[in-house]
């Protein structure tokens, strides 16, 4: 999965950078969402733009931690 595809789906679900979106709203199967977001969270150059939160809603394990929402900083465009 390409970073640009995840960002595109995030923007469609959130309505813009810096706004929380439910991970479930990305439309990926659970296993794929957990795997891809965990990989991006481990990569320093990407993870500094990704922020996760555990709120109410469907929970996903991102690097072993339950998370329901995430948001992306607009500065991610510098690496897309």
GROMACS .gro file of C-alpha atoms in nm:
model
   80
    1UNK     CA    1   0.000   0.000   0.000
    2UNK     CA    2   0.136   0.339  -0.094
    3UNK     CA    3   0.152   0.626   0.150
    4UNK     CA    4  -0.026   0.849  -0.101
    5UNK     CA    5  -0.326   0.613  -0.108
    6UNK     CA    6  -0.355   0.616   0.272
    7UNK     CA    7  -0.333   0.996   0.274
    8UNK     CA    8  -0.597   1.025  -0.001
    9UNK     CA    9  -0.836   0.802   0.195
   10UNK     CA   10  -0.761   0.994   0.513
   11UNK     CA   11  -0.841   1.327   0.343
   12UNK     CA   12  -1.166   1.188   0.204
   13UNK     CA   13  -1.269   1.063   0.550
   14UNK     CA   14  -1.156   1.366   0.751
   15UNK     CA   15  -1.223   1.655   0.515
   16UNK     CA   16  -0.872   1.795   0.552
   17UNK     CA   17  -0.536   1.774   0.721
   18UNK     CA   18  -0.518   1.793   1.099
   19UNK     CA   19  -0.872   1.663   1.152
   20UNK     CA   20  -0.922   1.327   1.325
   21UNK     CA   21  -1.072   1.048   1.114
   22UNK     CA   22  -1.189   0.708   1.228
   23UNK     CA   23  -0.948   0.440   1.111
   24UNK     CA   24  -1.252   0.232   1.013
   25UNK     CA   25  -1.356   0.511   0.772
   26UNK     CA   26  -1.051   0.440   0.555
   27UNK     CA   27  -1.230   0.135   0.419
   28UNK     CA   28  -0.939  -0.109   0.454
   29UNK     CA   29  -0.989  -0.459   0.592
   30UNK     CA   30  -0.890  -0.470   0.961
   31UNK     CA   31  -0.569  -0.668   0.911
   32UNK     CA   32  -0.450  -0.446   0.629
   33UNK     CA   33  -0.526  -0.124   0.819
   34UNK     CA   34  -0.341  -0.250   1.126
   35UNK     CA   35  -0.041  -0.371   0.924
   36UNK     CA   36  -0.006  -0.064   0.702
   37UNK     CA   37  -0.058   0.196   0.974
   38UNK     CA   38   0.180   0.007   1.205
   39UNK     CA   39   0.449   0.009   0.934
   40UNK     CA   40   0.404   0.381   0.875
   41UNK     CA   41   0.409   0.444   1.249
   42UNK     CA   42   0.748   0.269   1.272
   43UNK     CA   43   0.904   0.479   0.995
   44UNK     CA   44   1.045   0.799   1.145
   45UNK     CA   45   1.009   1.000   0.825
   46UNK     CA   46   0.639   0.917   0.807
   47UNK     CA   47   0.540   0.875   1.173
   48UNK     CA   48   0.620   1.235   1.262
   49UNK     CA   49   0.319   1.336   1.049
   50UNK     CA   50   0.080   1.068   1.182
   51UNK     CA   51  -0.100   1.102   1.516
   52UNK     CA   52  -0.318   0.836   1.677
   53UNK     CA   53  -0.588   0.850   1.941
   54UNK     CA   54  -0.793   0.589   2.121
   55UNK     CA   55  -1.147   0.725   2.151
   56UNK     CA   56  -1.486   0.566   2.116
   57UNK     CA   57  -1.544   0.358   1.809
   58UNK     CA   58  -1.400   0.053   1.638
   59UNK     CA   59  -1.053  -0.014   1.775
   60UNK     CA   60  -0.749  -0.124   1.571
   61UNK     CA   61  -0.414  -0.244   1.706
   62UNK     CA   62  -0.145  -0.011   1.578
   63UNK     CA   63   0.193  -0.143   1.694
   64UNK     CA   64   0.015  -0.328   1.973
   65UNK     CA   65  -0.182  -0.028   2.102
   66UNK     CA   66  -0.558   0.011   2.056
   67UNK     CA   67  -0.640   0.314   1.839
   68UNK     CA   68  -0.966   0.435   1.690
   69UNK     CA   69  -0.872   0.760   1.514
   70UNK     CA   70  -0.576   0.928   1.354
   71UNK     CA   71  -0.488   1.253   1.183
   72UNK     CA   72  -0.216   1.360   0.945
   73UNK     CA   73  -0.024   1.687   0.936
   74UNK     CA   74  -0.029   1.880   0.608
   75UNK     CA   75   0.351   1.878   0.603
   76UNK     CA   76   0.336   1.515   0.489
   77UNK     CA   77   0.309   1.655   0.138
   78UNK     CA   78   0.683   1.722   0.154
   79UNK     CA   79   0.746   1.347   0.128
   80UNK     CA   80   0.462   1.241  -0.103
   0.00000   0.00000   0.00000
